Amino acid sequence: MSSVAVLGTGIMGAPMARNLRGAGLEVRVWNRTRERAEALAEDGIEVAGSPADAAKGADATLTMLADSEAVESVAAEALPAIGGVWIQSSTVGVDATGRLAATAAERGVPFLDAPVLGTKKPAEDGKLTVLASGPEDQRERCAPVFDAIGARTIWLGEAGAGTRMKLAVNSWLLALTVAIGESLAFAEALGADGATMLDILDGAPMGSPYAQLKGKAILAGDFTTSLPSRLAEKDARLILEAARSAGLEPELARAVHERFVQTVALDHGEDDMAAVYLACTPGAQTRTG
Ligand code: NAP
């Protein structure tokens, strides 16, 4: 493994590309909006003009794109040029992962379903958790890629297993985010002080470091984006769809999804998912007031 193509240089893809380069791999990137990728040239990363140009000759091609539509359209262009392994790390859900795996198989391209846990900062620090799944004979080969972007790689089985675990963990994570947003809005509506509430939760068995992180950001009104609310809405929708396909009707996941739909409708889709607090607050503010 000496060269990697990264397709998609957004919040996650750009730092992942930098860390791959930092680990000594040759890295080529492509991004729909080329300007967003150009800063990477300073790190010795080549910016390609098309997905196929990026993928051509690379030992691995890693997709880190917004959603299944993006991955499917970019893969249609890139696949004929992929000679190595395709590592699919975008969060696209169960059904789309099945379709992508089938498309890769038709082309004879080894496919790893490897979504990641962790957000902007862990991506920058190379401290993501990779939920890897796919053919056994690719594991050792892809280790340098996963070691460069993550602190931990967990192998889960055949392609699709990574995505299923990602959705399960995100179900917990998104519920936690809505829980802290709604609980703070509730505290304030009752005249109970939000900062004191966070202090009571701090270190307590029912508290969590994540509640502290997001709770403090909410109280500071700081919605600097790690995971944009629009992607949280997408993930919540994928969770709901997967749950229903599995025969469940999860009431909590439905409510969580609805909260993120409201957050996006309030024009906070580009803000961090902690902005879900605004959807829980009576008379919630839109970006324009
Ligand atoms: P992002 O900053 O919004 O980047 C999305 C990328 O997808 C950009 O490169 C964007 O290109 C591209 N894109 C969107 N629509 C496209 C289309 N139709 N055709 C081609 N390219 C398209 O998102 P991100 O935070 O990096 O997330 C990427 C993936 O990782 C998502 O599936 C997300 O759910 C998942 N993820 C995110 C986090 C997080 O905390 N942010 C954590 C774990 C997993 P442009 O620059 O041209 O818009």
mmCIF file of C-alpha atoms and ligand atoms in Angstrom, residues 8-13 30-33 36 64-66 70 73-74 90-91 116 118-120 166 226-228 230-231 234-235, ligand 1:
data_model
loop_
_atom_site.group_PDB
_atom_site.id
_atom_site.type_symbol
_atom_site.label_atom_id
_atom_site.label_comp_id
_atom_site.label_asym_id
_atom_site.label_seq_id
_atom_site.Cartn_x
_atom_site.Cartn_y
_atom_site.Cartn_z
ATOM 1 C CA GLY A 8 -14.401 13.971 -1.080
ATOM 2 C CA THR A 9 -12.442 16.548 0.910
ATOM 3 C CA GLY A 10 -15.104 17.909 3.244
ATOM 4 C CA ILE A 11 -14.937 18.205 7.034
ATOM 5 C CA MET A 12 -13.727 14.597 7.318
ATOM 6 C CA GLY A 13 -12.088 13.779 3.983
ATOM 7 C CA TRP A 30 -10.732 14.849 -5.890
ATOM 8 C CA ASN A 31 -13.535 17.093 -4.694
ATOM 9 C CA ARG A 32 -16.660 18.260 -6.552
ATOM 10 C CA THR A 33 -15.846 21.834 -5.533
ATOM 11 C CA ARG A 36 -12.181 23.167 -1.242
ATOM 12 C CA MET A 64 -15.727 10.195 2.058
ATOM 13 C CA LEU A 65 -18.781 11.875 0.560
ATOM 14 C CA ALA A 66 -21.975 13.293 1.999
ATOM 15 C CA ALA A 70 -23.025 11.369 -3.883
ATOM 16 C CA SER A 73 -22.673 9.113 -8.724
ATOM 17 C CA VAL A 74 -18.950 9.527 -7.946
ATOM 18 C CA SER A 90 -19.101 7.678 4.017
ATOM 19 C CA THR A 91 -22.211 6.941 6.093
ATOM 20 C CA VAL A 116 -15.792 5.833 10.925
ATOM 21 C CA GLY A 118 -15.390 10.355 15.573
ATOM 22 C CA THR A 119 -15.856 13.802 14.201
ATOM 23 C CA LYS A 120 -13.760 16.747 12.926
ATOM 24 C CA LYS A 166 -22.143 2.495 12.656
ATOM 25 C CA SER A 226 -18.251 19.101 13.708
ATOM 26 C CA LEU A 227 -21.150 17.065 12.365
ATOM 27 C CA PRO A 228 -23.577 19.352 10.510
ATOM 28 C CA ARG A 230 -28.091 18.152 7.850
ATOM 29 C CA LEU A 231 -25.876 15.036 8.120
ATOM 30 C CA LYS A 234 -29.515 11.994 7.183
ATOM 31 C CA ASP A 235 -28.058 9.567 9.733
HETATM 32 P P1 NAP B 1 -19.106 17.453 4.286
HETATM 33 O O1 NAP B 1 -18.100 18.321 4.947
HETATM 34 O O2 NAP B 1 -20.454 17.961 4.014
HETATM 35 O O3 NAP B 1 -18.455 16.908 2.929
HETATM 36 C C1 NAP B 1 -19.245 16.211 2.016
HETATM 37 C C2 NAP B 1 -18.444 15.879 0.783
HETATM 38 O O4 NAP B 1 -19.323 15.264 -0.173
HETATM 39 C C3 NAP B 1 -17.845 17.099 0.100
HETATM 40 O O5 NAP B 1 -16.628 16.690 -0.477
HETATM 41 C C4 NAP B 1 -18.890 17.406 -0.967
HETATM 42 O O6 NAP B 1 -18.369 18.122 -2.063
HETATM 43 C C5 NAP B 1 -19.247 16.008 -1.387
HETATM 44 N N1 NAP B 1 -20.522 15.919 -2.097
HETATM 45 C C6 NAP B 1 -21.760 16.183 -1.598
HETATM 46 N N2 NAP B 1 -22.691 15.935 -2.541
HETATM 47 C C7 NAP B 1 -22.022 15.500 -3.646
HETATM 48 C C8 NAP B 1 -22.433 15.078 -4.935
HETATM 49 N N3 NAP B 1 -23.724 15.024 -5.275
HETATM 50 N N4 NAP B 1 -21.478 14.695 -5.815
HETATM 51 C C9 NAP B 1 -20.167 14.742 -5.463
HETATM 52 N N5 NAP B 1 -19.718 15.123 -4.263
HETATM 53 C C10 NAP B 1 -20.645 15.494 -3.361
HETATM 54 O O7 NAP B 1 -19.322 16.089 5.127
HETATM 55 P P2 NAP B 1 -18.338 15.335 6.122
HETATM 56 O O8 NAP B 1 -18.626 15.789 7.512
HETATM 57 O O9 NAP B 1 -16.954 15.342 5.609
HETATM 58 O O10 NAP B 1 -18.939 13.861 6.041
HETATM 59 C C11 NAP B 1 -18.632 12.963 4.994
HETATM 60 C C12 NAP B 1 -19.293 11.618 5.331
HETATM 61 O O11 NAP B 1 -18.771 11.127 6.561
HETATM 62 C C13 NAP B 1 -20.812 11.697 5.530
HETATM 63 O O12 NAP B 1 -21.405 10.523 5.061
HETATM 64 C C14 NAP B 1 -20.963 11.811 7.032
HETATM 65 O O13 NAP B 1 -22.221 11.368 7.481
HETATM 66 C C15 NAP B 1 -19.829 10.931 7.498
HETATM 67 N N6 NAP B 1 -19.290 11.266 8.823
HETATM 68 C C16 NAP B 1 -19.177 12.569 9.225
HETATM 69 C C17 NAP B 1 -18.684 12.836 10.487
HETATM 70 C C18 NAP B 1 -18.568 14.255 10.996
HETATM 71 O O14 NAP B 1 -18.482 14.415 12.217
HETATM 72 N N7 NAP B 1 -18.553 15.293 10.184
HETATM 73 C C19 NAP B 1 -18.288 11.785 11.336
HETATM 74 C C20 NAP B 1 -18.374 10.483 10.873
HETATM 75 C C21 NAP B 1 -18.885 10.217 9.618
HETATM 76 P P3 NAP B 1 -18.446 19.740 -2.096
HETATM 77 O O15 NAP B 1 -17.248 20.219 -1.326
HETATM 78 O O16 NAP B 1 -18.396 20.065 -3.532
HETATM 79 O O17 NAP B 1 -19.757 20.133 -1.449
#
